mmCIF file of C-alpha atoms and ligand atoms in Angstrom:
data_model
loop_
_atom_site.group_PDB
_atom_site.id
_atom_site.type_symbol
_atom_site.label_atom_id
_atom_site.label_comp_id
_atom_site.label_asym_id
_atom_site.label_seq_id
_atom_site.Cartn_x
_atom_site.Cartn_y
_atom_site.Cartn_z
ATOM 1 C CA MET A 1222 11.060 9.358 139.147
ATOM 2 C CA ARG A 1223 7.462 8.540 139.988
ATOM 3 C CA HIS A 1224 6.704 4.896 140.496
ATOM 4 C CA THR A 1225 3.391 4.435 138.770
ATOM 5 C CA ALA A 1226 0.777 6.594 137.129
ATOM 6 C CA ASP A 1227 -1.612 5.682 139.948
ATOM 7 C CA ARG A 1228 0.712 6.968 142.612
ATOM 8 C CA SER A 1229 1.213 10.284 140.875
ATOM 9 C CA ARG A 1230 -2.533 10.864 141.029
ATOM 10 C CA LYS A 1231 -2.739 10.084 144.725
ATOM 11 C CA ARG A 1232 -3.122 13.190 146.860
ATOM 12 C CA LEU A 1233 -0.156 13.937 149.088
ATOM 13 C CA LYS A 1234 -1.002 14.198 152.767
ATOM 14 C CA ILE A 1235 0.675 16.930 154.790
ATOM 15 C CA ALA A 1236 0.965 16.581 158.555
ATOM 16 C CA PRO A 1237 2.085 19.814 160.254
ATOM 17 C CA SER A 1238 4.179 19.034 163.334
ATOM 18 C CA LEU A 1239 2.937 21.106 166.253
ATOM 19 C CA LEU A 1240 6.371 20.784 167.853
ATOM 20 C CA SER A 1241 7.402 23.875 165.890
ATOM 21 C CA ALA A 1242 4.135 25.757 166.430
ATOM 22 C CA ASP A 1243 3.749 28.670 168.825
ATOM 23 C CA PHE A 1244 1.821 27.192 171.751
ATOM 24 C CA ALA A 1245 0.914 30.634 173.058
ATOM 25 C CA ASN A 1246 -1.162 30.972 169.876
ATOM 26 C CA ILE A 1247 -1.994 27.346 169.308
ATOM 27 C CA ARG A 1248 -5.668 27.885 168.455
ATOM 28 C CA GLU A 1249 -4.738 30.268 165.644
ATOM 29 C CA GLN A 1250 -1.828 28.124 164.433
ATOM 30 C CA ILE A 1251 -4.065 25.057 164.168
ATOM 31 C CA SER A 1252 -6.775 26.987 162.398
ATOM 32 C CA VAL A 1253 -4.301 28.387 159.823
ATOM 33 C CA VAL A 1254 -2.946 24.985 158.810
ATOM 34 C CA GLU A 1255 -6.430 23.494 158.863
ATOM 35 C CA ARG A 1256 -7.726 26.163 156.478
ATOM 36 C CA ALA A 1257 -4.705 25.635 154.220
ATOM 37 C CA GLY A 1258 -5.674 21.983 153.790
ATOM 38 C CA ALA A 1259 -3.496 20.110 156.274
ATOM 39 C CA ASP A 1260 -4.511 16.454 156.441
ATOM 40 C CA TYR A 1261 -3.380 15.544 159.951
ATOM 41 C CA LEU A 1262 -1.984 17.264 163.007
ATOM 42 C CA HIS A 1263 1.297 15.580 163.924
ATOM 43 C CA MET A 1264 1.852 15.401 167.686
ATOM 44 C CA ASP A 1265 5.363 14.625 168.901
ATOM 45 C CA VAL A 1266 5.337 13.015 172.312
ATOM 46 C CA MET A 1267 8.824 12.887 173.872
ATOM 47 C CA ASP A 1268 9.725 11.504 177.275
ATOM 48 C CA GLY A 1269 13.321 12.619 177.858
ATOM 49 C CA ARG A 1270 14.380 8.968 177.857
ATOM 50 C CA PHE A 1271 13.882 7.517 174.397
ATOM 51 C CA VAL A 1272 14.888 10.926 173.063
ATOM 52 C CA PRO A 1273 16.746 13.765 174.812
ATOM 53 C CA ASN A 1274 13.774 16.112 174.883
ATOM 54 C CA ILE A 1275 10.424 16.344 176.681
ATOM 55 C CA THR A 1276 7.166 17.574 175.198
ATOM 56 C CA TRP A 1277 3.665 16.678 176.288
ATOM 57 C CA GLY A 1278 1.343 13.849 177.285
ATOM 58 C CA PRO A 1279 -2.305 12.799 176.898
ATOM 59 C CA LYS A 1280 -3.704 15.871 178.691
ATOM 60 C CA ILE A 1281 -2.506 18.175 175.924
ATOM 61 C CA ILE A 1282 -3.861 15.823 173.245
ATOM 62 C CA LYS A 1283 -7.207 15.821 175.032
ATOM 63 C CA ASP A 1284 -7.318 19.617 175.258
ATOM 64 C CA LEU A 1285 -6.221 20.140 171.639
ATOM 65 C CA ARG A 1286 -8.889 17.670 170.554
ATOM 66 C CA LYS A 1287 -11.442 20.411 171.207
ATOM 67 C CA LEU A 1288 -9.747 22.682 168.667
ATOM 68 C CA SER A 1289 -9.730 20.513 165.552
ATOM 69 C CA GLN A 1290 -11.527 17.755 163.695
ATOM 70 C CA LEU A 1291 -8.342 16.746 161.854
ATOM 71 C CA PRO A 1292 -6.950 13.295 162.621
ATOM 72 C CA PHE A 1293 -4.300 13.426 165.327
ATOM 73 C CA ASP A 1294 -1.165 11.685 164.072
ATOM 74 C CA THR A 1295 0.507 10.865 167.354
ATOM 75 C CA HIS A 1296 4.209 10.014 167.261
ATOM 76 C CA LEU A 1297 5.306 8.442 170.532
ATOM 77 C CA MET A 1298 9.029 8.819 171.117
ATOM 78 C CA ILE A 1299 8.880 7.146 174.496
ATOM 79 C CA VAL A 1300 10.195 4.047 176.211
ATOM 80 C CA GLU A 1301 7.704 1.363 177.272
ATOM 81 C CA PRO A 1302 4.975 2.669 174.943
ATOM 82 C CA GLU A 1303 2.689 -0.209 175.995
ATOM 83 C CA ARG A 1304 2.119 1.666 179.265
ATOM 84 C CA TYR A 1305 0.593 4.664 177.508
ATOM 85 C CA VAL A 1306 -1.002 3.798 174.162
ATOM 86 C CA THR A 1307 -4.443 3.135 175.677
ATOM 87 C CA GLU A 1308 -4.408 6.516 177.406
ATOM 88 C CA PHE A 1309 -3.391 8.308 174.212
ATOM 89 C CA ALA A 1310 -6.192 6.583 172.292
ATOM 90 C CA LYS A 1311 -8.702 7.653 174.943
ATOM 91 C CA ALA A 1312 -7.369 11.213 174.788
ATOM 92 C CA GLY A 1313 -8.266 11.363 171.088
ATOM 93 C CA ALA A 1314 -5.248 10.136 169.114
ATOM 94 C CA ASP A 1315 -6.396 8.715 165.770
ATOM 95 C CA ILE A 1316 -3.070 7.304 164.628
ATOM 96 C CA ILE A 1317 -0.648 6.050 167.260
ATOM 97 C CA THR A 1318 2.886 5.442 166.064
ATOM 98 C CA VAL A 1319 5.415 3.792 168.327
ATOM 99 C CA HIS A 1320 9.118 3.353 167.755
ATOM 100 C CA TRP A 1321 10.341 -0.027 166.631
ATOM 101 C CA GLU A 1322 13.426 0.502 168.784
ATOM 102 C CA ALA A 1323 11.252 0.998 171.899
ATOM 103 C CA ALA A 1324 8.905 -1.916 171.272
ATOM 104 C CA VAL A 1325 9.812 -5.214 172.921
ATOM 105 C CA HIS A 1326 6.633 -6.984 171.734
ATOM 106 C CA ALA A 1327 5.749 -4.973 168.671
ATOM 107 C CA ASN A 1328 3.024 -7.318 167.490
ATOM 108 C CA ARG A 1329 1.202 -7.196 170.814
ATOM 109 C CA LEU A 1330 1.594 -3.431 170.956
ATOM 110 C CA VAL A 1331 0.074 -2.989 167.501
ATOM 111 C CA GLN A 1332 -2.863 -5.146 168.584
ATOM 112 C CA GLN A 1333 -3.275 -3.034 171.700
ATOM 113 C CA ILE A 1334 -3.387 0.163 169.622
ATOM 114 C CA LYS A 1335 -5.981 -1.284 167.241
ATOM 115 C CA GLU A 1336 -8.116 -2.668 170.060
ATOM 116 C CA ASN A 1337 -8.339 0.869 171.359
ATOM 117 C CA GLY A 1338 -9.760 2.054 168.054
ATOM 118 C CA ALA A 1339 -6.691 3.851 166.691
ATOM 119 C CA ARG A 1340 -4.677 3.166 163.547
ATOM 120 C CA ALA A 1341 -1.308 1.618 164.364
ATOM 121 C CA GLY A 1342 2.011 2.921 163.096
ATOM 122 C CA ILE A 1343 5.624 1.889 163.572
ATOM 123 C CA SER A 1344 8.492 4.322 163.206
ATOM 124 C CA ILE A 1345 12.126 3.534 162.498
ATOM 125 C CA ASN A 1346 15.172 5.614 163.346
ATOM 126 C CA PRO A 1347 17.720 6.521 160.664
ATOM 127 C CA ALA A 1348 20.058 3.774 161.933
ATOM 128 C CA THR A 1349 17.440 1.015 161.744
ATOM 129 C CA ALA A 1350 17.308 -1.149 158.619
ATOM 130 C CA LEU A 1351 14.001 -1.587 156.854
ATOM 131 C CA SER A 1352 14.617 -5.333 156.719
ATOM 132 C CA GLU A 1353 13.991 -5.559 160.480
ATOM 133 C CA LEU A 1354 10.323 -4.820 159.814
ATOM 134 C CA THR A 1355 9.631 -7.670 157.409
ATOM 135 C CA GLU A 1356 7.482 -9.589 159.884
ATOM 136 C CA MET A 1357 5.553 -6.586 161.134
ATOM 137 C CA LEU A 1358 4.659 -4.834 157.873
ATOM 138 C CA PRO A 1359 1.448 -6.795 157.206
ATOM 139 C CA PHE A 1360 0.124 -5.874 160.668
ATOM 140 C CA ILE A 1361 0.552 -2.120 160.607
ATOM 141 C CA ASP A 1362 -1.466 0.733 159.109
ATOM 142 C CA LEU A 1363 1.414 3.171 158.811
ATOM 143 C CA LEU A 1364 5.193 3.089 158.502
ATOM 144 C CA LEU A 1365 6.967 6.249 159.647
ATOM 145 C CA ILE A 1366 10.481 6.674 158.345
ATOM 146 C CA MET A 1367 12.539 9.114 160.386
ATOM 147 C CA SER A 1368 14.706 11.252 158.148
ATOM 148 C CA VAL A 1369 16.384 12.898 161.154
ATOM 149 C CA ASN A 1370 17.352 11.471 164.533
ATOM 150 C CA PRO A 1371 14.194 11.916 166.607
ATOM 151 C CA GLY A 1372 14.133 14.448 169.425
ATOM 152 C CA PHE A 1373 14.091 17.906 167.910
ATOM 153 C CA GLY A 1374 12.461 19.959 165.204
ATOM 154 C CA GLY A 1375 14.486 21.976 162.728
ATOM 155 C CA GLN A 1376 17.202 19.416 161.943
ATOM 156 C CA SER A 1377 18.575 18.695 158.472
ATOM 157 C CA TYR A 1378 17.206 15.909 156.314
ATOM 158 C CA ILE A 1379 19.581 12.926 156.210
ATOM 159 C CA PRO A 1380 20.155 12.421 152.457
ATOM 160 C CA THR A 1381 20.303 8.600 152.588
ATOM 161 C CA SER A 1382 16.655 8.650 153.738
ATOM 162 C CA THR A 1383 15.542 8.991 150.125
ATOM 163 C CA GLN A 1384 16.844 5.518 149.259
ATOM 164 C CA LYS A 1385 15.170 4.119 152.345
ATOM 165 C CA ILE A 1386 11.830 5.673 151.409
ATOM 166 C CA ALA A 1387 12.113 4.216 147.911
ATOM 167 C CA GLY A 1388 12.941 0.814 149.421
ATOM 168 C CA ALA A 1389 9.929 0.969 151.717
ATOM 169 C CA ARG A 1390 7.663 1.991 148.832
ATOM 170 C CA LYS A 1391 8.868 -1.028 146.860
ATOM 171 C CA LEU A 1392 8.326 -3.425 149.771
ATOM 172 C CA ILE A 1393 4.804 -2.143 150.391
ATOM 173 C CA ASP A 1394 3.796 -2.201 146.729
ATOM 174 C CA GLU A 1395 5.363 -5.562 145.909
ATOM 175 C CA ARG A 1396 3.548 -7.176 148.789
ATOM 176 C CA GLY A 1397 0.315 -5.363 147.992
ATOM 177 C CA LEU A 1398 0.049 -4.004 151.529
ATOM 178 C CA ASN A 1399 -2.261 -1.255 152.662
ATOM 179 C CA VAL A 1400 0.403 0.590 154.653
ATOM 180 C CA GLU A 1401 0.635 4.370 154.579
ATOM 181 C CA LEU A 1402 4.216 5.557 154.131
ATOM 182 C CA GLU A 1403 5.031 8.659 156.136
ATOM 183 C CA VAL A 1404 8.314 10.590 156.358
ATOM 184 C CA ASP A 1405 9.316 12.798 159.271
ATOM 185 C CA GLY A 1406 12.207 15.205 159.689
ATOM 186 C CA GLY A 1407 13.859 17.993 157.730
ATOM 187 C CA VAL A 1408 11.247 18.198 154.994
ATOM 188 C CA HIS A 1409 11.006 21.654 153.440
ATOM 189 C CA ILE A 1410 9.633 23.157 150.252
ATOM 190 C CA SER A 1411 13.120 22.677 148.768
ATOM 191 C CA ASN A 1412 13.228 18.888 149.181
ATOM 192 C CA ILE A 1413 9.598 17.773 149.471
ATOM 193 C CA ARG A 1414 9.525 16.784 145.815
ATOM 194 C CA GLU A 1415 12.419 14.364 146.343
ATOM 195 C CA VAL A 1416 10.637 12.760 149.312
ATOM 196 C CA VAL A 1417 7.337 12.411 147.473
ATOM 197 C CA ASP A 1418 8.949 11.113 144.287
ATOM 198 C CA ALA A 1419 10.726 8.461 146.357
ATOM 199 C CA GLY A 1420 7.287 7.229 147.389
ATOM 200 C CA ALA A 1421 6.033 8.993 150.526
ATOM 201 C CA ASP A 1422 2.249 9.154 150.925
ATOM 202 C CA THR A 1423 2.446 11.587 153.831
ATOM 203 C CA VAL A 1424 5.042 14.119 154.915
ATOM 204 C CA VAL A 1425 5.466 15.661 158.335
ATOM 205 C CA MET A 1426 6.613 19.279 158.287
ATOM 206 C CA GLY A 1427 7.526 21.303 161.357
ATOM 207 C CA ALA A 1428 10.104 24.043 160.854
ATOM 208 C CA GLY A 1429 9.366 23.933 157.122
ATOM 209 C CA LEU A 1430 5.882 25.283 157.870
ATOM 210 C CA PHE A 1431 5.812 27.078 161.211
ATOM 211 C CA GLY A 1432 9.419 28.304 160.894
ATOM 212 C CA THR A 1433 8.464 30.359 157.846
ATOM 213 C CA GLY A 1434 6.058 32.525 159.851
ATOM 214 C CA ALA A 1435 3.332 31.810 157.278
ATOM 215 C CA PRO A 1436 2.444 28.128 157.660
ATOM 216 C CA GLY A 1437 -0.683 28.331 155.517
ATOM 217 C CA GLU A 1438 1.192 29.702 152.519
ATOM 218 C CA ALA A 1439 3.992 27.196 153.095
ATOM 219 C CA ILE A 1440 1.478 24.343 152.782
ATOM 220 C CA GLU A 1441 0.308 25.728 149.445
ATOM 221 C CA GLN A 1442 3.910 26.118 148.261
ATOM 222 C CA ALA A 1443 4.743 22.575 149.361
ATOM 223 C CA ARG A 1444 1.866 21.196 147.291
ATOM 224 C CA ALA A 1445 2.863 23.371 144.347
ATOM 225 C CA ALA A 1446 6.460 22.098 144.551
ATOM 226 C CA CYS A 1447 5.181 18.560 144.107
ATOM 227 C CA ARG A 1448 3.041 19.487 141.101
ATOM 228 C CA SER A 1449 5.543 21.519 139.129
HETATM 229 C C1 DX5 B 1914 11.450 14.968 165.439
HETATM 230 C C2 DX5 B 1914 9.961 14.928 165.287
HETATM 231 C C3 DX5 B 1914 9.445 15.630 164.101
HETATM 232 C C4 DX5 B 1914 9.779 17.083 164.048
HETATM 233 C C5 DX5 B 1914 9.892 17.425 162.612
HETATM 234 O O1 DX5 B 1914 11.809 14.115 166.448
HETATM 235 O O2 DX5 B 1914 9.493 13.601 165.218
HETATM 236 O O3 DX5 B 1914 8.053 15.422 163.914
HETATM 237 O O4 DX5 B 1914 8.837 17.913 164.653
HETATM 238 O O5 DX5 B 1914 10.295 18.726 162.531
HETATM 239 P P1 DX5 B 1914 11.040 19.293 161.276
HETATM 240 O O6 DX5 B 1914 10.077 19.202 160.112
HETATM 241 O O7 DX5 B 1914 11.342 20.685 161.688
HETATM 242 O O8 DX5 B 1914 12.260 18.457 161.051
HETATM 243 ZN ZN1 ZN B 1915 7.366 13.326 164.610
#
């Protein structure tokens, strides 16, 4: 069920996760999703400590910056994010999202991100209750709900995430906050409608796009699935 007529008219944002892209052909992969109307490029930064996987740091963000004008939606799955957010902003990250579970002084961290000219997001793991964020919601630009345990692409959507998305939508709307609601993990053409109907403004898609071998067409199909 859609929440309001206004929301149903709002354009869904799609953020392809480069984690599932072929880095040997990254220029082409970026250009395909860009031409298909991707709204952001989602960059998963993993440190092997907060999550059991390692990806890339600011150098890669800086290099990729030359390949696209799309906003870089940078998802930091790292411990002690306060040590790195300034560097990621300088490298060209437009949105910097840190994990609630890794943030000791979340309010200060959000300030630090904004002072560096980026939009500030907070992400919560599947095991974290929305209610923990009550104090922080008015300070953030984006709330990222993880619908898988962070660390890897290609995992299955955790079904209880839908209720959590709907709960977050309600909290944001009731309080009249200007917080973008993004969902990350296990979103495919088969379930994107459920995620969007629950209230997501933005969906991250990794395997659901790049795993199909035709990410541009998959973006079109994802949008069509939400219209039908
Ligand atoms: C998981 C990452 C996701 C991941 C999503 O830790 O945060 O962004 O790339 O990939 P899919 O869409 O394949 O679940
Ligand atoms: Zn992510």
